[in-house]
mmCIF file of C-alpha atoms in Angstrom:
data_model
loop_
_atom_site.group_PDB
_atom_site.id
_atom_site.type_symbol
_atom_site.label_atom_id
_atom_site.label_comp_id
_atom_site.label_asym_id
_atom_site.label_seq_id
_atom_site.Cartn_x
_atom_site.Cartn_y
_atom_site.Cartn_z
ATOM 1 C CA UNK A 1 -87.201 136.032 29.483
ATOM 2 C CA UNK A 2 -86.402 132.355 28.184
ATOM 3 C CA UNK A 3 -82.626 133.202 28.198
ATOM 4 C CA UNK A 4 -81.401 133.066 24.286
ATOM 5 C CA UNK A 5 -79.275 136.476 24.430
ATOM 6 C CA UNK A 6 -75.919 136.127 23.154
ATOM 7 C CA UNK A 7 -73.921 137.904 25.589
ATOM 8 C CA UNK A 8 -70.840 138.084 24.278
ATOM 9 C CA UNK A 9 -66.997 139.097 26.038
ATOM 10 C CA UNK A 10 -68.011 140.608 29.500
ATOM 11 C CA UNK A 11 -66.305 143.511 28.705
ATOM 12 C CA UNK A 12 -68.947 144.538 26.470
ATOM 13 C CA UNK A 13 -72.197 144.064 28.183
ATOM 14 C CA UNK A 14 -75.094 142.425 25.846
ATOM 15 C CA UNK A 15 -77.188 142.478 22.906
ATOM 16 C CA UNK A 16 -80.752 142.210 23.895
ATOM 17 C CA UNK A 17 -82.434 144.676 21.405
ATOM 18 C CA UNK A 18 -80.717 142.784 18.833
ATOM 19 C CA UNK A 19 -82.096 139.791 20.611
ATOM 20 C CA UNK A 20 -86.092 140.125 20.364
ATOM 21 C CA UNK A 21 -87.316 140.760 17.034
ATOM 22 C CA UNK A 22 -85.195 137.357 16.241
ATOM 23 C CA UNK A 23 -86.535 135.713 18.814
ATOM 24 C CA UNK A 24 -90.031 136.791 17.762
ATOM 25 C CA UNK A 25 -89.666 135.288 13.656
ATOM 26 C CA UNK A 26 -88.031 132.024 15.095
ATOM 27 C CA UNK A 27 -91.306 130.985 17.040
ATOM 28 C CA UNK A 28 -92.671 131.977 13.396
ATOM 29 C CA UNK A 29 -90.577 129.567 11.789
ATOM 30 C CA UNK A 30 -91.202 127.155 14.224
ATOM 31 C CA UNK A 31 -94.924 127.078 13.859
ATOM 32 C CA UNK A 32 -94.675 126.824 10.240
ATOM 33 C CA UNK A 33 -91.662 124.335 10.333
ATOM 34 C CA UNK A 34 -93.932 122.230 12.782
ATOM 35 C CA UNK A 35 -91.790 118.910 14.429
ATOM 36 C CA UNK A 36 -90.592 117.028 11.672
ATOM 37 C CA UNK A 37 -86.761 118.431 12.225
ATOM 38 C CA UNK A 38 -83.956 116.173 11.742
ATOM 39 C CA UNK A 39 -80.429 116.589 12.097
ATOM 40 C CA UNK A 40 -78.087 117.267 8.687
ATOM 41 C CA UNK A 41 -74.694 116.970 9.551
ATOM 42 C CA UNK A 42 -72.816 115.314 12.299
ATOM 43 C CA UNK A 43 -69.520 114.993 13.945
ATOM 44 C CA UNK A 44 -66.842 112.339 14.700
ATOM 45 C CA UNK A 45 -63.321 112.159 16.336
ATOM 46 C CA UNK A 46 -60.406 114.049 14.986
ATOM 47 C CA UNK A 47 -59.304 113.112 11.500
ATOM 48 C CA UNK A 48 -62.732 111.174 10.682
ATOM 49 C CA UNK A 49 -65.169 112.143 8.029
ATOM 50 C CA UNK A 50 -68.858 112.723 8.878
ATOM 51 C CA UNK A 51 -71.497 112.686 6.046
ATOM 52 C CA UNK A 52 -74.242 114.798 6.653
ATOM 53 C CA UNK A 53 -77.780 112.394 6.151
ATOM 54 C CA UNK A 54 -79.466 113.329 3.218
ATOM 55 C CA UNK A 55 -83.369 115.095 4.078
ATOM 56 C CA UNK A 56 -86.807 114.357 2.719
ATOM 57 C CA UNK A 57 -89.195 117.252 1.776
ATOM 58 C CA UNK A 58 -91.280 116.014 4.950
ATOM 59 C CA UNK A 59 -87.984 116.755 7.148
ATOM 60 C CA UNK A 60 -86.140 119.518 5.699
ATOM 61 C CA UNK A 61 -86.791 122.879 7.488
ATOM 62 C CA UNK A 62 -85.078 125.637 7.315
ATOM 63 C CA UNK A 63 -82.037 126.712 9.542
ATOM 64 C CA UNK A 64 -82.640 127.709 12.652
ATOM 65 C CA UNK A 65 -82.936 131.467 13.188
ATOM 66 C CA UNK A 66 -80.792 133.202 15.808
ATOM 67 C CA UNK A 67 -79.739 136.385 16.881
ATOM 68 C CA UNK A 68 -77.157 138.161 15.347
ATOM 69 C CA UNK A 69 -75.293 139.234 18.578
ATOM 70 C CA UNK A 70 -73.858 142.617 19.907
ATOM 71 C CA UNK A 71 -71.548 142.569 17.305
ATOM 72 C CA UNK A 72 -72.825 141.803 13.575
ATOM 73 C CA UNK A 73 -70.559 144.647 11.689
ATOM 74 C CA UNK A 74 -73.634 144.534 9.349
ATOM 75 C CA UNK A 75 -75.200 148.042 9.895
ATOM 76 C CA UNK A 76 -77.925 147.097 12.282
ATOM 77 C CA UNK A 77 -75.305 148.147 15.379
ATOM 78 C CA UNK A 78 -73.867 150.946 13.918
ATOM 79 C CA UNK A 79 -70.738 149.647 12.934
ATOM 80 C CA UNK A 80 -70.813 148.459 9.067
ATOM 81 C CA UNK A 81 -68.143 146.564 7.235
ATOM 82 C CA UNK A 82 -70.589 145.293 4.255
ATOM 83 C CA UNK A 83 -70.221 147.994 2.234
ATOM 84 C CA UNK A 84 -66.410 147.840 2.337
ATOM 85 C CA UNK A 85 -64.217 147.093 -0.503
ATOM 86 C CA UNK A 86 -62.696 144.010 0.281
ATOM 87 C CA UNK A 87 -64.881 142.626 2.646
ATOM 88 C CA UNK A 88 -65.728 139.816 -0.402
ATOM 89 C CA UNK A 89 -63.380 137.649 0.353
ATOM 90 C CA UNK A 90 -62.706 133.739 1.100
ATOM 91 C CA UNK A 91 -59.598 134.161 3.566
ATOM 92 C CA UNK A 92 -60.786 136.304 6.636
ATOM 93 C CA UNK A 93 -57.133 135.853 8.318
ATOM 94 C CA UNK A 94 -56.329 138.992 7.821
ATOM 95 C CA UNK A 95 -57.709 142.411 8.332
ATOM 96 C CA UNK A 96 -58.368 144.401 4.926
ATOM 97 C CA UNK A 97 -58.637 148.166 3.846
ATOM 98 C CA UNK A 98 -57.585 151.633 5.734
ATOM 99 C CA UNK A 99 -57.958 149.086 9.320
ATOM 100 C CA UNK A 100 -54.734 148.106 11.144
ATOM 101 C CA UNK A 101 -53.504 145.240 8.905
ATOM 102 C CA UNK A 102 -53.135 142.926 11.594
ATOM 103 C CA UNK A 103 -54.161 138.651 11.689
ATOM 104 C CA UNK A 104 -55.877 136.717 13.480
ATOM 105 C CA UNK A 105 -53.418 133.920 14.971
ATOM 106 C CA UNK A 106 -55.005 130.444 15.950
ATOM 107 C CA UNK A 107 -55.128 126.423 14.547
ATOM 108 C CA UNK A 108 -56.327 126.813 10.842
ATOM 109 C CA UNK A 109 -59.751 126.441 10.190
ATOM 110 C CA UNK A 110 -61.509 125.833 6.926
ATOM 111 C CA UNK A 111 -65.712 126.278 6.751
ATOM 112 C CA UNK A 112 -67.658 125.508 4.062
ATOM 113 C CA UNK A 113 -71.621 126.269 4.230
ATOM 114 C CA UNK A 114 -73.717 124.430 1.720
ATOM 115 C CA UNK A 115 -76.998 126.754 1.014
ATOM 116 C CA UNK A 116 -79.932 125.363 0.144
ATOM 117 C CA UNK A 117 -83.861 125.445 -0.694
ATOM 118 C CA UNK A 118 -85.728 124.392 2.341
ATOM 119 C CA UNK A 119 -88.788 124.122 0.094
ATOM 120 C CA UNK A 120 -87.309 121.308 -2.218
ATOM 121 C CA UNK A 121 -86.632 119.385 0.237
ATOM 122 C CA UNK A 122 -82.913 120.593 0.786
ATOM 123 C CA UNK A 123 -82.490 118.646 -2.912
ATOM 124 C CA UNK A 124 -81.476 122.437 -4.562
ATOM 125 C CA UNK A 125 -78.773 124.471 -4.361
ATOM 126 C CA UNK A 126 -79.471 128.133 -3.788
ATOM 127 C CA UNK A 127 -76.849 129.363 -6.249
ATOM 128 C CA UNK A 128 -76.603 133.086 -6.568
ATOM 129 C CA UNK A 129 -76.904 133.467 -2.846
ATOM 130 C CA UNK A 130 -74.374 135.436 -0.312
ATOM 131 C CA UNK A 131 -73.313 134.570 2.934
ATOM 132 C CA UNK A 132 -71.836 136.785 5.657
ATOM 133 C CA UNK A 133 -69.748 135.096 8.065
ATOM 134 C CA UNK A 134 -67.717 136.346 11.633
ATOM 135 C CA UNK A 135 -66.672 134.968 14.412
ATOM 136 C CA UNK A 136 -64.311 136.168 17.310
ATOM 137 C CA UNK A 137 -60.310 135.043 17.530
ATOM 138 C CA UNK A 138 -58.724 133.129 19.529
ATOM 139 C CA UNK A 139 -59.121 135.810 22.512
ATOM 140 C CA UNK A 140 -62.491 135.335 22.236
ATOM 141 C CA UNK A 141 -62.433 139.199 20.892
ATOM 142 C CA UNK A 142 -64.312 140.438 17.793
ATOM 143 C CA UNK A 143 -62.943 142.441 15.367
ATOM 144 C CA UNK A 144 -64.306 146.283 15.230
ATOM 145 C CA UNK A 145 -65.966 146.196 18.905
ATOM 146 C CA UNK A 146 -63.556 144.563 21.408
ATOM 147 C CA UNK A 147 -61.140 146.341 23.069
ATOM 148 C CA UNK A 148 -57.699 146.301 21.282
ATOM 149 C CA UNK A 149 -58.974 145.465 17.914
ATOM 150 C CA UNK A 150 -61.231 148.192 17.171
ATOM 151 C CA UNK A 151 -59.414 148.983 14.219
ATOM 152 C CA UNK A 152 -59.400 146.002 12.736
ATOM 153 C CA UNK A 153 -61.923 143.552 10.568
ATOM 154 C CA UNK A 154 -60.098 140.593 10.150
ATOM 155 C CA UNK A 155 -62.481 137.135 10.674
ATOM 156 C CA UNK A 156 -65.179 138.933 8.898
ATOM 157 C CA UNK A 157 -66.257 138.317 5.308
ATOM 158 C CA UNK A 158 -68.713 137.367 2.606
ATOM 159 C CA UNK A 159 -68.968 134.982 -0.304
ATOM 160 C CA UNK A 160 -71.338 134.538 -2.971
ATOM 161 C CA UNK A 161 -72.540 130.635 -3.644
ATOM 162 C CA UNK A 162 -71.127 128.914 -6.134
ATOM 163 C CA UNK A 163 -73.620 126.355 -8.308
ATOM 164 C CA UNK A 164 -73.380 123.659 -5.865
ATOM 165 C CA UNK A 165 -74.627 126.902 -3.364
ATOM 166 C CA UNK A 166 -71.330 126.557 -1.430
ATOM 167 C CA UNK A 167 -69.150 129.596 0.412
ATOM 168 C CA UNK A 168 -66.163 128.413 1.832
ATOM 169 C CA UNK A 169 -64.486 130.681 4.162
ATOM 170 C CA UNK A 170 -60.506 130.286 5.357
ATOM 171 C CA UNK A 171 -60.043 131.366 8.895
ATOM 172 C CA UNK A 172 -58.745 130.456 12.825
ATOM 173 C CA UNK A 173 -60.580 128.779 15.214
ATOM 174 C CA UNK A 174 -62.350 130.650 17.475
ATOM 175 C CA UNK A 175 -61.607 130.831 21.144
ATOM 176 C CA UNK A 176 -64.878 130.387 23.810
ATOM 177 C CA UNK A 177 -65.770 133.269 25.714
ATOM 178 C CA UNK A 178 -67.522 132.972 28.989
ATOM 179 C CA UNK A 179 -71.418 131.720 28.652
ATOM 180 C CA UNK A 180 -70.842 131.222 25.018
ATOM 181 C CA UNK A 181 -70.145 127.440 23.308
ATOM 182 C CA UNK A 182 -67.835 128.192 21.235
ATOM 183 C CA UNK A 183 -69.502 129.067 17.773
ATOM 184 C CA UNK A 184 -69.529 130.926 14.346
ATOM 185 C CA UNK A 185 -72.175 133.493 13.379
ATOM 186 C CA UNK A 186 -73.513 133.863 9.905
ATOM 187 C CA UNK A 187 -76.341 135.593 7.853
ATOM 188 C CA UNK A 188 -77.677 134.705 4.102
ATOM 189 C CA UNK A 189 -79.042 137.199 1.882
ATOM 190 C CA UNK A 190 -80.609 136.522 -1.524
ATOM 191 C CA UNK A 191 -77.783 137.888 -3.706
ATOM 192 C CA UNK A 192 -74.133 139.722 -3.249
ATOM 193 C CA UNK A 193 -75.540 142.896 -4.311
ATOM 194 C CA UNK A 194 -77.969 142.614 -0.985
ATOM 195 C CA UNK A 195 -75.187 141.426 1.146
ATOM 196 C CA UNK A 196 -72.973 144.335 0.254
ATOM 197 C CA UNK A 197 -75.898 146.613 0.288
ATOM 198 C CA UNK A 198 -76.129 145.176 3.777
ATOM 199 C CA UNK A 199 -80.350 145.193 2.994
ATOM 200 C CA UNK A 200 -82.410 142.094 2.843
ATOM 201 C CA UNK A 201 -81.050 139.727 5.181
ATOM 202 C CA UNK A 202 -83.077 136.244 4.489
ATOM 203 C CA UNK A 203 -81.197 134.371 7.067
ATOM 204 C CA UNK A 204 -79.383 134.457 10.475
ATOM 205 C CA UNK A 205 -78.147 131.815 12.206
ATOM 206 C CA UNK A 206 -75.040 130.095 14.292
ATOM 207 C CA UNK A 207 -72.806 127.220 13.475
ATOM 208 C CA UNK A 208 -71.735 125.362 16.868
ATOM 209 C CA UNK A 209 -68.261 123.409 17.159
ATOM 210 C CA UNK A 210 -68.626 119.742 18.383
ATOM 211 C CA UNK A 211 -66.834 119.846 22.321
ATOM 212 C CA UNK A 212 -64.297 117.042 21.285
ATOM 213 C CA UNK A 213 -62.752 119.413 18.233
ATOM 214 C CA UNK A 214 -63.421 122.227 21.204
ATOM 215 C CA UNK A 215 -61.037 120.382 23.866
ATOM 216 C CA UNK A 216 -58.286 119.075 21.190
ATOM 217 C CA UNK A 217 -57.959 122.626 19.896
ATOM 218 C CA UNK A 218 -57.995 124.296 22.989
ATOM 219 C CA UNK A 219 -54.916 121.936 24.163
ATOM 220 C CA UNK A 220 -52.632 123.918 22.169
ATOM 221 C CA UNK A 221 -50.351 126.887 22.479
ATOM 222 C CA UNK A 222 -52.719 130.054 22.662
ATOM 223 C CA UNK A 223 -56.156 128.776 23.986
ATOM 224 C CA UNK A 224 -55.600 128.636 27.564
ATOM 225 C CA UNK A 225 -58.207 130.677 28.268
ATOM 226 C CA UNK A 226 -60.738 129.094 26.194
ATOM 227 C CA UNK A 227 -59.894 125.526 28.292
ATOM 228 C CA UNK A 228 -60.959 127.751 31.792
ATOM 229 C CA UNK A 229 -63.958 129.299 29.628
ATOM 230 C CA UNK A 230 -65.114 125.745 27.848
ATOM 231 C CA UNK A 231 -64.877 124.125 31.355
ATOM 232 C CA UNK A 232 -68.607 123.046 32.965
ATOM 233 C CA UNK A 233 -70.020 124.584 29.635
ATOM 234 C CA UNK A 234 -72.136 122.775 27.497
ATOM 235 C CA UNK A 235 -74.714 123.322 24.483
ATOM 236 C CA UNK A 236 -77.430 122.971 26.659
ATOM 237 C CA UNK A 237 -76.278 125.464 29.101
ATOM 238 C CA UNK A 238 -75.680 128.046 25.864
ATOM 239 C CA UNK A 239 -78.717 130.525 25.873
ATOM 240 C CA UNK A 240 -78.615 130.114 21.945
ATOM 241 C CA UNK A 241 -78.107 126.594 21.766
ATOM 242 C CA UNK A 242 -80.055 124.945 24.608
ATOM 243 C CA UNK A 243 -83.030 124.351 22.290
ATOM 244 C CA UNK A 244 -81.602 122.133 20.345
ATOM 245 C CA UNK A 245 -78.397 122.384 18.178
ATOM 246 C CA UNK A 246 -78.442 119.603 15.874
ATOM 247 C CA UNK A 247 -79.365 120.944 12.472
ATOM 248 C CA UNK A 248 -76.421 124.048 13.712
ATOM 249 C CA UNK A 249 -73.403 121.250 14.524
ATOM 250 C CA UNK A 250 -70.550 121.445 12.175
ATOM 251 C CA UNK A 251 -68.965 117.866 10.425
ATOM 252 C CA UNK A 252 -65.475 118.371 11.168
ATOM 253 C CA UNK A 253 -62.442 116.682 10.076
ATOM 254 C CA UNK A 254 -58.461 117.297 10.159
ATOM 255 C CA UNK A 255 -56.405 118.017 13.484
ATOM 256 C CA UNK A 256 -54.242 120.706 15.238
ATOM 257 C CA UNK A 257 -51.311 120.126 12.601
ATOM 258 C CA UNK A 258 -52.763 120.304 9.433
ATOM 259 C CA UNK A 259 -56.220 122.567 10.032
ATOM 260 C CA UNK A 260 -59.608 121.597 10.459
ATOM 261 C CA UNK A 261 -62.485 122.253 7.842
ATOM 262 C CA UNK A 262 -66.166 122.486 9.424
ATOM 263 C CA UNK A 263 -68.974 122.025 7.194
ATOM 264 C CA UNK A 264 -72.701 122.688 7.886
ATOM 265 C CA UNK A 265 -75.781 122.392 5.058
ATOM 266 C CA UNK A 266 -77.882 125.422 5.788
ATOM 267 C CA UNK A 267 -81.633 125.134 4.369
ATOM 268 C CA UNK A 268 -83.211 128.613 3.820
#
């Protein structure tokens, strides 16, 4: 077992048997990607701007392929919030539908995924194309599985790319949960129909947070438990990102006051 098995909150045990057939198509797309991988976004100190470098056709593979976790909401564990009206949606705040109404308190967090063709050498937009994105709240819970919110969906939502193949998604950010580096899960399919459909998933993969947003965010009112989880973590101790993280690290700017936005090109 090499150890990539998103655990998730304790409380809820694992997610191994979503676990292996990803593990199996990312040594797939690593023997067809081959070594030529470079890094396309980076990070820098609250309220700086990071460009991500621009990519050859010799360097641009596609995103990284990870498991979805115990708790997609996409069908695959049972629980399915895809074919829900209102799940299509840019501000996830908020839960939607017959669920509990309640939001998801935290510092304000923008995130804006870029799609693109792997095969052009990242140079074309994949307009057209859907994202799903969730991620747990500031409790490190997730929405539809953890204890106390069963009943709701808020953080969860999808978003069909625009012609620059950009989602952008309005949420909180997440709290770290022990074992995990604090991170957002997200899967691309080739159109909103399939996304909704919750059939033909292209893509799965996690955005990380760079650990100086991490510790700034988790100084404030509300995180304390993230600052005991964060502590002696690192990406290299994370079973999803210890191989490497680079082409998964959000450019962030803002601060505490005014919101952050993270932003992450995602080849596919």
């Amino acid at each position: 077992m090499n150890g990539r098995h998103d655990q998730g909150p304790p409380e809820h045990g694992g997610g191994l048997s979503h676990d292996l057939p990803v593990l199996a198509r990312r040594r797939m797309i690593r023997l067809m990607a081959g070594a030529s991988l470079v890094p396309l976004v980076g990070c820098t100190p609250e309220g700086k701007t990071s460009a991500a470098p621009s990519s050859s056709s010799a360097g641009c593979a596609e995103i990284p392929e990870e498991t979805a976790g115990p708790y997609p909401g996409d069908g695959s564990g049972g629980v399915n919030v895809l074919k829900e009206s209102g799940v299509v949606r840019s501000d996830i705040t908020r839960s939607f539908g017959d669920s509990a109404g309640g939001t998801a308190d935290g510092v304000p967090l923008t995130i804006t995924l870029t799609v693109v063709d792997a095969a052009s050498g990242c140079g074309t937009p994949k307009k057209g194309a859907a994202v799903y994105l969730w991620h747990c709240d500031r409790e490190g819970a997730y929405s539809l599985y953890s204890e106390g919110v069963t009943e709701e969906n808020y953080l969860r939502g999808v978003q069909e790319t625009d012609d620059e193949g950009r989602v952008t998604f309005r949420s909180v950010f997440p709290g770290c949960y022990p074992g995990r580096w604090p991170h957002v899960h997200f899967e691309v399919y080739g159109s909103l129909a399939d996304a909704t459909a919750a059939t033909s998933v292209t893509n799965t993969s996690q955005l990380a947070f760079p650990e100086d947003v991490c510790d700034t965010v988790y100084a404030t009112d509300g995180y304390g438990a993230s600052v005991r989880n964060l502590r002696g973590l690192s990406p290299a101790d994370d079973g999803i990102f210890s191989d490497g993280h680079d082409r998964q690290l959000a450019a962030m700017t803002g601060s505490t006051g005014n919101g952050y936005t993270a932003a992450l090109t995602v080849p596919v």
